[in-house]
Tab-separated table of C-alpha atoms in Angstrom:
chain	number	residue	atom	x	y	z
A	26	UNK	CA	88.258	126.481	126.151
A	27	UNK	CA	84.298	126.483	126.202
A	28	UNK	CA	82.703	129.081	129.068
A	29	UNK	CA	79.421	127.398	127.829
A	30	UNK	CA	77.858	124.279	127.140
A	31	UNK	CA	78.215	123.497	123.499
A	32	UNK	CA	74.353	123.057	122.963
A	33	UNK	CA	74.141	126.676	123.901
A	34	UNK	CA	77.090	127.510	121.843
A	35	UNK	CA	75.267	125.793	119.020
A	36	UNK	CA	71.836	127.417	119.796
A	37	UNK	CA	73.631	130.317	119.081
A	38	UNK	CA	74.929	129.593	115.977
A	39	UNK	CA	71.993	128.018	115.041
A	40	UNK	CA	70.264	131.351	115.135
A	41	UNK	CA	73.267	133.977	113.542
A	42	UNK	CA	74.228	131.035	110.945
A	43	UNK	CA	71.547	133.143	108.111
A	44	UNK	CA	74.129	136.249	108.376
A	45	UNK	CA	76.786	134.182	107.396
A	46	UNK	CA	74.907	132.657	104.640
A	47	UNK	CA	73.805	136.245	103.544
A	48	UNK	CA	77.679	137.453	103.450
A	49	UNK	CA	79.156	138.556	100.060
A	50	UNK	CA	81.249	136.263	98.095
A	51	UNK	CA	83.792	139.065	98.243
A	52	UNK	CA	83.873	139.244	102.360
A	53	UNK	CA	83.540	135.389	102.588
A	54	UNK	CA	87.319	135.526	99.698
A	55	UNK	CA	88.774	138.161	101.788
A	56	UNK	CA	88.465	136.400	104.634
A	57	UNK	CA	90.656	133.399	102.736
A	58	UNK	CA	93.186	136.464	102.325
A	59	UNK	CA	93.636	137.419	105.730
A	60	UNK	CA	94.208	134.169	106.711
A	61	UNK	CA	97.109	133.225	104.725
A	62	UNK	CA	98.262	136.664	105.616
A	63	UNK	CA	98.156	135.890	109.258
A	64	UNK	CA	99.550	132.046	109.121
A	65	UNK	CA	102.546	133.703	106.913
A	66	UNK	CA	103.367	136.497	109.509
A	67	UNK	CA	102.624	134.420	112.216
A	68	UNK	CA	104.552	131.206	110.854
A	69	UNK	CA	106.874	130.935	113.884
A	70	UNK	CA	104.430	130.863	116.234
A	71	UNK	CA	102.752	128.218	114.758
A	72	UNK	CA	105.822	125.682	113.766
A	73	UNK	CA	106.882	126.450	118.144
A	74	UNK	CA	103.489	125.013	119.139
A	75	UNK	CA	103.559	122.019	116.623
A	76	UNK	CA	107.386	121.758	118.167
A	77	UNK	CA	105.870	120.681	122.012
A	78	UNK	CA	102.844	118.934	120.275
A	79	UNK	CA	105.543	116.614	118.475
A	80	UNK	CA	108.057	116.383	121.830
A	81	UNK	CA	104.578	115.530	123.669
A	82	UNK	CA	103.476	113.045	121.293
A	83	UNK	CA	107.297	111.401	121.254
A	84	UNK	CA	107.213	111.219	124.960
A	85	UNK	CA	103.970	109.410	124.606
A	86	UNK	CA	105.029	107.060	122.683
A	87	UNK	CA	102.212	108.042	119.994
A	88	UNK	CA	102.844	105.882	116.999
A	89	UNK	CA	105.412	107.128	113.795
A	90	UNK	CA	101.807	107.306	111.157
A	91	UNK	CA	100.925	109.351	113.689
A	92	UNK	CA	103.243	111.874	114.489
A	93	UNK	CA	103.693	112.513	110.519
A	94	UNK	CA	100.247	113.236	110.671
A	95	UNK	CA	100.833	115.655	113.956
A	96	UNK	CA	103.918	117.915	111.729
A	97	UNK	CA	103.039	121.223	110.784
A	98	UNK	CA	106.211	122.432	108.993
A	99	UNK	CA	107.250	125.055	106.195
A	100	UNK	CA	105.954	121.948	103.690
A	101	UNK	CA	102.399	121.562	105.152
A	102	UNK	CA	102.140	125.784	105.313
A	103	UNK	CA	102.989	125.896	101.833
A	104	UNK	CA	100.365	123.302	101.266
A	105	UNK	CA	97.966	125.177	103.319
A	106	UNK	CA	98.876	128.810	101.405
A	107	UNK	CA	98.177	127.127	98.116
A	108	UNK	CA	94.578	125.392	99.296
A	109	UNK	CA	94.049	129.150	100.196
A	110	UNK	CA	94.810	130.751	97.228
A	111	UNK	CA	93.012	127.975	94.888
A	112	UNK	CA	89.840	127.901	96.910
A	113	UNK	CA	89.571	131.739	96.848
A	114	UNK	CA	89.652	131.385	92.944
A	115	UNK	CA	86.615	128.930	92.607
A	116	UNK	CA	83.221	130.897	91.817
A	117	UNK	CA	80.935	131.471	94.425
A	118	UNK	CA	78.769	127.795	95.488
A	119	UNK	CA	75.953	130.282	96.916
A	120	UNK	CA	73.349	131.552	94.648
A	121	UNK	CA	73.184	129.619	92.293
A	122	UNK	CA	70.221	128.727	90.323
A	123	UNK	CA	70.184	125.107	89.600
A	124	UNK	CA	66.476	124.804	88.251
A	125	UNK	CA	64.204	127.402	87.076
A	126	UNK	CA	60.341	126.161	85.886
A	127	UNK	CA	57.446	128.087	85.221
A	128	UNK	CA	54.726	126.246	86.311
A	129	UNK	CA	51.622	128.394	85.251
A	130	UNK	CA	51.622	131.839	84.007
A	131	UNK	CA	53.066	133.867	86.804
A	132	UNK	CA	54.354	131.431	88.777
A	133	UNK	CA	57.658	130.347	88.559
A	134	UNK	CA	59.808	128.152	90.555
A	135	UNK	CA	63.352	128.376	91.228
A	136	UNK	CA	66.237	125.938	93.041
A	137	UNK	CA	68.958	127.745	94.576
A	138	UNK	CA	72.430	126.437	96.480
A	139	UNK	CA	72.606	127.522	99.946
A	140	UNK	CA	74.850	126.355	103.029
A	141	UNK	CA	73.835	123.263	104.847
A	142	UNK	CA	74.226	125.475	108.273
A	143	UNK	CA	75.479	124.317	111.613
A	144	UNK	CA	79.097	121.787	110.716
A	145	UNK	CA	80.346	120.007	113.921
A	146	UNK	CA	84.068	118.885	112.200
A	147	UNK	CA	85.976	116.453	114.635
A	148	UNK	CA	89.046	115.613	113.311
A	149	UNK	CA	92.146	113.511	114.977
A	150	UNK	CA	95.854	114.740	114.814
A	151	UNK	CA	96.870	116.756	110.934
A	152	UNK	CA	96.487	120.665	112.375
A	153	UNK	CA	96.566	121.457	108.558
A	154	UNK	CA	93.054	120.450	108.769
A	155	UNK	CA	91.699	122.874	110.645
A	156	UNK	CA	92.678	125.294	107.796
A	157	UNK	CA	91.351	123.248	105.151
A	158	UNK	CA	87.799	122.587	107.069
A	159	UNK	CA	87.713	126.104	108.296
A	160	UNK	CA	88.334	127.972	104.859
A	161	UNK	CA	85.756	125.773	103.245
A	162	UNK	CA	82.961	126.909	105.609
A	163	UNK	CA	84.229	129.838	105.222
A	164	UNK	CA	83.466	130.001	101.628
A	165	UNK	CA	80.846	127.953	101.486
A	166	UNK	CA	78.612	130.173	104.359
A	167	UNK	CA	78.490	127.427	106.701
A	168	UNK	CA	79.203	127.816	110.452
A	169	UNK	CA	81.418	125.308	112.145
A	170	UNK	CA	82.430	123.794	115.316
A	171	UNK	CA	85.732	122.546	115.056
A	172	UNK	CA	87.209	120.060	117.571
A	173	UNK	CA	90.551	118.891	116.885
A	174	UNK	CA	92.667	116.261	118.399
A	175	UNK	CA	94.461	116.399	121.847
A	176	UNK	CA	97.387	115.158	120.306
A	177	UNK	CA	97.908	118.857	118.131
A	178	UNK	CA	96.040	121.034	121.135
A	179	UNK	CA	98.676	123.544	121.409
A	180	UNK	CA	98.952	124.184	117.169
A	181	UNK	CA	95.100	123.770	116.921
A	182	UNK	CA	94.858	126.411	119.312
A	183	UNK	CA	97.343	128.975	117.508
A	184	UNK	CA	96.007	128.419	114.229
A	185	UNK	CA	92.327	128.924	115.276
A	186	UNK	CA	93.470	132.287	116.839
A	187	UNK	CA	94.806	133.442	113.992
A	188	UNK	CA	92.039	131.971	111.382
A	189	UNK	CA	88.878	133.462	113.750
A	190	UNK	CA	90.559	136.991	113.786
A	191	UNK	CA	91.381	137.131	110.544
A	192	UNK	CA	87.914	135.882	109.296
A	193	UNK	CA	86.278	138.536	111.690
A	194	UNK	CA	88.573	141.376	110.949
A	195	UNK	CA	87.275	140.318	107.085
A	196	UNK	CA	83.569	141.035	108.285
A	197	UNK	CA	82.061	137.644	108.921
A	198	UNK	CA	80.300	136.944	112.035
A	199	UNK	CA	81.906	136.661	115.453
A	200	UNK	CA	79.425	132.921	115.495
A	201	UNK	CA	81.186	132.091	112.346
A	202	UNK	CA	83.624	129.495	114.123
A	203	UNK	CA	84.007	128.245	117.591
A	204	UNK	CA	86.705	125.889	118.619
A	205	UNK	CA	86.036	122.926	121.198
A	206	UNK	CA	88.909	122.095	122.921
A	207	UNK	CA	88.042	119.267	125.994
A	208	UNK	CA	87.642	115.543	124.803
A	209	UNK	CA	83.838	115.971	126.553
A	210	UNK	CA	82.963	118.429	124.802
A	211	UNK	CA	82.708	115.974	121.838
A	212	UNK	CA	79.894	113.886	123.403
A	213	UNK	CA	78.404	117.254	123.848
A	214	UNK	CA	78.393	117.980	120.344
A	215	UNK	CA	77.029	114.556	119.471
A	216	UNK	CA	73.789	115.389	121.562
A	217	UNK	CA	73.143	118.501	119.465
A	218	UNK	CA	70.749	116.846	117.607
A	219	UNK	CA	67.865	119.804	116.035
A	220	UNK	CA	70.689	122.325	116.457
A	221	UNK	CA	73.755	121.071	114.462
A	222	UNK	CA	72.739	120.265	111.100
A	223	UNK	CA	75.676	117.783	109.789
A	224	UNK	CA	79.074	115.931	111.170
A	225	UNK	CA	82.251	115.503	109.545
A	226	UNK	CA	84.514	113.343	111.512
A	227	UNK	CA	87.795	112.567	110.410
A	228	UNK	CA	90.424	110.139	111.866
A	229	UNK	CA	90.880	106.432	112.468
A	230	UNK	CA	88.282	103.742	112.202
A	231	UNK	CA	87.128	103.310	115.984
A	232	UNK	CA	86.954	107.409	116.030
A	233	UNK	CA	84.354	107.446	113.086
A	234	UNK	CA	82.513	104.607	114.190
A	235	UNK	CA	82.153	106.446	117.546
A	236	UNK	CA	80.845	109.299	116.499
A	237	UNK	CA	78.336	107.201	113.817
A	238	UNK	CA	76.936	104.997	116.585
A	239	UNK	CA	76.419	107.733	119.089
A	240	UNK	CA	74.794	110.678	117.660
A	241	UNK	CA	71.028	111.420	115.159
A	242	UNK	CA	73.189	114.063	113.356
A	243	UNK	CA	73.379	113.090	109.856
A	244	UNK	CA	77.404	111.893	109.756
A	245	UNK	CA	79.238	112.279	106.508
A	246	UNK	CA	82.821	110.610	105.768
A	247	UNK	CA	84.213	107.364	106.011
A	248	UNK	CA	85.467	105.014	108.598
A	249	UNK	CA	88.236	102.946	106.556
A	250	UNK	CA	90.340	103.422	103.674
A	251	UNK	CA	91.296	100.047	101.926
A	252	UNK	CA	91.940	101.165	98.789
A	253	UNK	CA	93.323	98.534	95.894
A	254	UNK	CA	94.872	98.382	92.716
A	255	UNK	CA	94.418	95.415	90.201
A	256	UNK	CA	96.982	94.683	87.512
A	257	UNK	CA	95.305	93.415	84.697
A	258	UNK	CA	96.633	90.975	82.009
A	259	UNK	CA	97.467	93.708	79.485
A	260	UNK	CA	99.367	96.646	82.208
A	261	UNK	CA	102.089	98.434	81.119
A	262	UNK	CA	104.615	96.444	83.570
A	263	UNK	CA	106.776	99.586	82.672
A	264	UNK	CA	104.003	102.266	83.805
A	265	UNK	CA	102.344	100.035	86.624
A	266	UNK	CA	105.900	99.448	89.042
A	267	UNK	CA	106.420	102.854	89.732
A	268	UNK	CA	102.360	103.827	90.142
A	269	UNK	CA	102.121	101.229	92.608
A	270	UNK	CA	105.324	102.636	94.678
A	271	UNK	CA	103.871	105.973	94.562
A	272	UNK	CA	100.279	104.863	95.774
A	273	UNK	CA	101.799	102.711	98.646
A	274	UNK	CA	105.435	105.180	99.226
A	275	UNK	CA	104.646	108.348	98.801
A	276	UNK	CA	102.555	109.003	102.025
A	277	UNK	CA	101.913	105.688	103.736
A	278	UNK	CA	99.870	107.337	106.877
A	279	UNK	CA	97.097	108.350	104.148
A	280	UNK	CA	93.735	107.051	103.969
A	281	UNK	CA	94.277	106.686	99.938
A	282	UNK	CA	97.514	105.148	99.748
A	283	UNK	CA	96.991	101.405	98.575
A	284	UNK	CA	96.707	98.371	101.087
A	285	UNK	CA	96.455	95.594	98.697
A	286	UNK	CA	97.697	94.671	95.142
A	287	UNK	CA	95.418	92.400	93.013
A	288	UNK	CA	97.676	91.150	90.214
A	289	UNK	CA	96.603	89.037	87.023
A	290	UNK	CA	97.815	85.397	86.637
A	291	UNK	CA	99.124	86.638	82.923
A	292	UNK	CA	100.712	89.819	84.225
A	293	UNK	CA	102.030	88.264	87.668
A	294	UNK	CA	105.359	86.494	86.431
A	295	UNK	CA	106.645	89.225	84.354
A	296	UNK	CA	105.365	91.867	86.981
A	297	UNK	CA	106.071	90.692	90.749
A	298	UNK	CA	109.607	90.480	90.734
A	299	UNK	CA	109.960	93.966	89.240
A	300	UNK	CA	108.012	95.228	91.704
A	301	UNK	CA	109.260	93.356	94.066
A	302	UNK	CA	112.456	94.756	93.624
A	303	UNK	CA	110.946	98.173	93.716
A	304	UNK	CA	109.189	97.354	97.067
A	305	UNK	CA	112.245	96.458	99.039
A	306	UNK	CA	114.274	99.129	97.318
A	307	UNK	CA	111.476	101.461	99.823
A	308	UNK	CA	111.341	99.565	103.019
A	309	UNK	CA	107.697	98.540	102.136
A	310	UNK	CA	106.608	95.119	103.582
A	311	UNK	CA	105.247	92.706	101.874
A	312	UNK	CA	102.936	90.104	102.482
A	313	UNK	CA	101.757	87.186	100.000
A	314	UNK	CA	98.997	84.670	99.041
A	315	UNK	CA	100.747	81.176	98.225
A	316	UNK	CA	100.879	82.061	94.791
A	317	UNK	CA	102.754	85.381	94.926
A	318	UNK	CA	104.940	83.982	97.408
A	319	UNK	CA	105.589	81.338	94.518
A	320	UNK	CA	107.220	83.800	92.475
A	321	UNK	CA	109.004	86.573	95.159
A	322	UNK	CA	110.199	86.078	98.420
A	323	UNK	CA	107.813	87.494	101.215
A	324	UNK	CA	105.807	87.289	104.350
A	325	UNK	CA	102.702	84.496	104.530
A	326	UNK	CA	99.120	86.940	103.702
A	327	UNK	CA	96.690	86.182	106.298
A	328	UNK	CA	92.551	86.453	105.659
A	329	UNK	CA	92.569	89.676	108.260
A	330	UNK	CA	94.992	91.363	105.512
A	331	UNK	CA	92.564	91.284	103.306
A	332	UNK	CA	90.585	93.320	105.337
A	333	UNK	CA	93.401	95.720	106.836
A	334	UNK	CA	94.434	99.597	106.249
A	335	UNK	CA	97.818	99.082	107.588
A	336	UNK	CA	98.674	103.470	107.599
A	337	UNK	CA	102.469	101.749	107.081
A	338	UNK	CA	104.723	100.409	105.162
A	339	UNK	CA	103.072	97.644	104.613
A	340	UNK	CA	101.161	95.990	101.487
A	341	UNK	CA	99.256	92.647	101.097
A	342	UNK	CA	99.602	90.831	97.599
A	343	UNK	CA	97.144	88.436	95.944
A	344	UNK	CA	96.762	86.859	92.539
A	345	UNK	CA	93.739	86.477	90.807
A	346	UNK	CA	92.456	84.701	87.434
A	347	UNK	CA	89.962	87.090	86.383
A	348	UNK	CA	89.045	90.690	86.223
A	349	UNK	CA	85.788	90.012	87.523
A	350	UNK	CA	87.358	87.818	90.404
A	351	UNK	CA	89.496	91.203	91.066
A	352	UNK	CA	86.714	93.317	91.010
A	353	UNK	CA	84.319	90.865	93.408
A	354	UNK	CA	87.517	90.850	95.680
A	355	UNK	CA	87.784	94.825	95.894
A	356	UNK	CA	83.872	94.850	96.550
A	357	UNK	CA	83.902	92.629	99.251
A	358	UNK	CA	87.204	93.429	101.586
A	359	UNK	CA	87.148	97.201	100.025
A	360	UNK	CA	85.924	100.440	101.789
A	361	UNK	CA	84.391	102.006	99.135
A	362	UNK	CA	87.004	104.298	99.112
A	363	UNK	CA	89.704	104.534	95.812
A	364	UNK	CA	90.363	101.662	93.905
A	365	UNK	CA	92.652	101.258	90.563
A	366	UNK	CA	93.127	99.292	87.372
A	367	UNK	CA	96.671	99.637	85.273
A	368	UNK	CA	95.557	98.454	82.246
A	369	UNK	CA	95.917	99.136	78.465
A	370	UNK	CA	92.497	97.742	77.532
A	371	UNK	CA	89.964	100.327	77.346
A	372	UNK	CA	87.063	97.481	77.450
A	373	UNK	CA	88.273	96.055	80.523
A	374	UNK	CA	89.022	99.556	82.406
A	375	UNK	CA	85.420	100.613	81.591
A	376	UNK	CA	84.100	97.284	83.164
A	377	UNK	CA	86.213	97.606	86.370
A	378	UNK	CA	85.242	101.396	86.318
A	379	UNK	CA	81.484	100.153	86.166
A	380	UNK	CA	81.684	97.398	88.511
A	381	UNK	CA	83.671	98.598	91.413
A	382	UNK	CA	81.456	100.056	93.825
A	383	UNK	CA	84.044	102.675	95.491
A	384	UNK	CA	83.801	106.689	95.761
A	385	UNK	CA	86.764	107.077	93.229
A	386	UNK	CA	88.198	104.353	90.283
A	387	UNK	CA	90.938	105.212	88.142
A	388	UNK	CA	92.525	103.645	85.349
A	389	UNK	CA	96.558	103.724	85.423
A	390	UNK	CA	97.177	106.537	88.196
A	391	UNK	CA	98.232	106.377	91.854
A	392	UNK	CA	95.091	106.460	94.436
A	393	UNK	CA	96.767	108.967	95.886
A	394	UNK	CA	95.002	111.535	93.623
A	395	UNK	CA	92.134	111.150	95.711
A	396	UNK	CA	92.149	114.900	97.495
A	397	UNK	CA	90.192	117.445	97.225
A	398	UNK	CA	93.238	119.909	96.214
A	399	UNK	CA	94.122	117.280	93.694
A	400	UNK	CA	90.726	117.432	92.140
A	401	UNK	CA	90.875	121.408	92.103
A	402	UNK	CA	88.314	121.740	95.178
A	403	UNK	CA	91.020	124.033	96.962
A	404	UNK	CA	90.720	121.412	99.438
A	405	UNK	CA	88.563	119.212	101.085
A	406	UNK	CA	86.725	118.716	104.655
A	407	UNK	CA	87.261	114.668	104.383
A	408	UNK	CA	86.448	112.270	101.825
A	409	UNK	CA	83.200	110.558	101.844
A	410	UNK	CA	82.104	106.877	101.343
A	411	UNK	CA	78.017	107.634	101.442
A	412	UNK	CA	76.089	107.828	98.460
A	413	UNK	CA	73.389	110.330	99.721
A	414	UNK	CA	74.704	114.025	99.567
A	415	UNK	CA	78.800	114.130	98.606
A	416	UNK	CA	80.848	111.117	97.689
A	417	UNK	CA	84.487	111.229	97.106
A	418	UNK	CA	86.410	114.392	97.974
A	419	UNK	CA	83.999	116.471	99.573
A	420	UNK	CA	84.585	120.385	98.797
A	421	UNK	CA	82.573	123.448	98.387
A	422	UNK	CA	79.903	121.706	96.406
A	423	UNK	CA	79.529	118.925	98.659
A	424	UNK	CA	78.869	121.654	101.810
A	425	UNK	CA	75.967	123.425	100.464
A	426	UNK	CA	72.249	122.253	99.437
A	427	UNK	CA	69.488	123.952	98.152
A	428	UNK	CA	66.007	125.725	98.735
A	429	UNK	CA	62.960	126.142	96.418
A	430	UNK	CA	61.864	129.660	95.557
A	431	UNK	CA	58.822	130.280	94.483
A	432	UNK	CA	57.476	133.500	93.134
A	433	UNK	CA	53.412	133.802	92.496
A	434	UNK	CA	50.595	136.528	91.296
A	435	UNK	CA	47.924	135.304	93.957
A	436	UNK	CA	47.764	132.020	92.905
A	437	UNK	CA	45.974	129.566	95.093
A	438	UNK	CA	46.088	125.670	94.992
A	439	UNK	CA	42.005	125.356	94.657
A	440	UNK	CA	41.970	126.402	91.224
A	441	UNK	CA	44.336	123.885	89.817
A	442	UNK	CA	42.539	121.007	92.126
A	443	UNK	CA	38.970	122.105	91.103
A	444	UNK	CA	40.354	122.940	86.862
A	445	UNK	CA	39.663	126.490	86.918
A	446	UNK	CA	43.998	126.246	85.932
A	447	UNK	CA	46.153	124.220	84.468
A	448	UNK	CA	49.980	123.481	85.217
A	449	UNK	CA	52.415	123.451	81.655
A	450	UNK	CA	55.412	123.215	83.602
A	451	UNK	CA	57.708	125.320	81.573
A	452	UNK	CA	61.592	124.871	81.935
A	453	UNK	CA	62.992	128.465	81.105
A	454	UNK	CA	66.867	127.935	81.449
């Protein structure tokens, strides 16, 4: 628990955050080492305090999305391990020259990646996070606050134990993490406007849209995830059943896994019952526009489905004449999130691909590929619906920004304003 208020404790970061940007690549990847090091040794620790989270969050009566969300087991360690290793194996995102211009003789400009500085990450239930989030500021030379959810307290608290020694005992900064722990502190951290310099919150839709509408902190993520896929006219009715049971089955309690199915006219007869079929065989739910329900037995689609991210078995079904009526659909009821088209024609893939306006489209594969370990970012702190900064998965590259260097022989700005000199504005790599 805080001693201090976390404006102070953020003050203080604030002001040590430079040493951690300054910290070699190789201290920032050893301190990825020791921390799968200490989550292996200290395994059985961990899965006991995720063991009374998950009796807590029973007794609660905390929802079944949920509490899969809350498990921390051998499966989500391995997961964790792997993020690890991959992440450590990505080149440094510090340092690195992304523009270099001489502008006169003698005087060169240079743009360089650097950490953004001060992360607040608030993120509900999944204690796997806190690895994720916390390795990638790690690597990335960022400081972070990290507030996790009540419902995971006791594992939150474990794993930061083990993840803060382990990153000091590498030789970052004793300021290089701090973990809130009371629900007030997160107002708190909302307040730190001037000190903290971004927020990453993570969780369901009234939790984002709290922390959005209550803080100046520049907020990056996203508040739903509606994602859709459209079969067009010419799928692959083959390919498309089992990509659709894998975006809606294979973790329903994801913000990627599909919420509605857009289906072709041409593609619906020959496709719904096989899906169908597929559907009930997993325990999924489905609900219809007259039409579908014309051709497969299921529940009466309502206009708020259309607008739903049911984190269930659950899947809303509507058929469309047109691709463009599919994509002005996904547009309108979408998040912005991941949408897909199963389709063997190239021309219309590229128009869906051009039209959708959504972080991530893909062209016959599961939405489910949206993840930052999936895209080989090692992981990810969230994924992120904006368009200013990081979109999509957000990894290393989307937790740094840059500074301009420039390097000068005396020159002063009255002799290019008065013509004694000239800019040529030289690009030299």
């Amino acid at each position: 628990m805080a001693t201090q208020p976390i404006r102070d404790v953020a003050a203080r970061m604030r002001l040590e955050s430079p040493a951690m940007a300054a910290s070699p690549v190789e201290t920032r990847n050893a301190a990825l080492v020791r921390i799968k090091q200490a989550l292996l040794a200290s395994q059985d620790d961990v899965f006991a305090a995720n063991a009374h989270d998950l009796e807590r969050a029973r007794r609660g009566a905390v929802a079944p999305a949920v509490i899969k969300r809350l498990r921390f087991g051998e499966h989500k360690l391995a997961d964790v391990v792997a993020g690890l290793d991959s992440l450590r194996g990505l080149p440094d995102p510090l340092g690195r020259t992304l523009l270099s211009r001489e502008l006169d003789e003698g005087l060169t400009l240079t743009r360089v990646s650097c950490p953004i500085g001060v992360i607040g990450v608030m993120f509900e239930a999944r204690p796997d996070a806190l690895v994720q989030i916390a390795s990638l500021c790690i690597k990335s030379g960022n400081v972070a606050i990290l507030k996790g959810g009540s419902e995971t307290a006791e594992t939150n608290r474990v794993i930061f134990g083990l993840v803060h020694a382990a990153a000091v005992g590498a030789g970052l900064p004793a300021s290089c993490l701090f973990q809130a722990e009371a629900h007030s502190e997160i107002d708190e951290l909302l307040a730190c406007y001037g000190l903290v310099d971004l927020l990453i919150p993570r969780g369901s839709n009234a939790f984002v849209r709290h922390i959005m509408d209550n803080t100046k902190i520049p907020v990056m993520g996203h508040a739903d995830g509606i994602c859709h896929i459209y079969v067009d006219a010419a799928a692959d009715v083959e390919r498309a059943v089992p990509l659709c049971v894998d975006a809606k089955c294979q973790y329903t309690a994801a913000c990627n896994a599909v919420e509605t199915l857009l289906v072709h006219a041409d593609a619906a007869e020959r496709f719904l019952p096989a899906l169908a079929a597929a559907y009930d065989a997993a325990g999924v739910e489905m609900r219809g526009d007259e039409r579908t329900r014309a051709l497969i037995p299921c529940a009466p689609a309502t206009s708020e489905d259309w607008d739903s991210e049911y984190l269930a078995p659950i899947i809303s079904i509507k058929v469309v004449d047109s691709l463009d009526e599919a994509i002005a659909h996904i547009n309108r009821h979408g998040s912005h999130h991941t949408d897909a088209i199963l389709t063997e024609d190239a021309v219309a893939a590229g128009r869906f691909m051009d039209l959708v306006d959504s972080a991530g489209v893909y062209q016959n594969a599961s939405t489910r590929f949206a993840d930052g370990f999936r895209y080989g970012f090692g992981a990810e702190v969230g994924i992120s619906t904006s368009k200013l900064h990081a979109r999509g998965p957000v990894g290393l590259d989307g937790l740094v920004t840059y500074k301009y260097r420039l390097r000068g022989h005396g020159q002063v700005v009255g002799d290019y304003a008065e013509g004694r000199r000239q800019f040529h504005f030289r690009d030299l790599a």
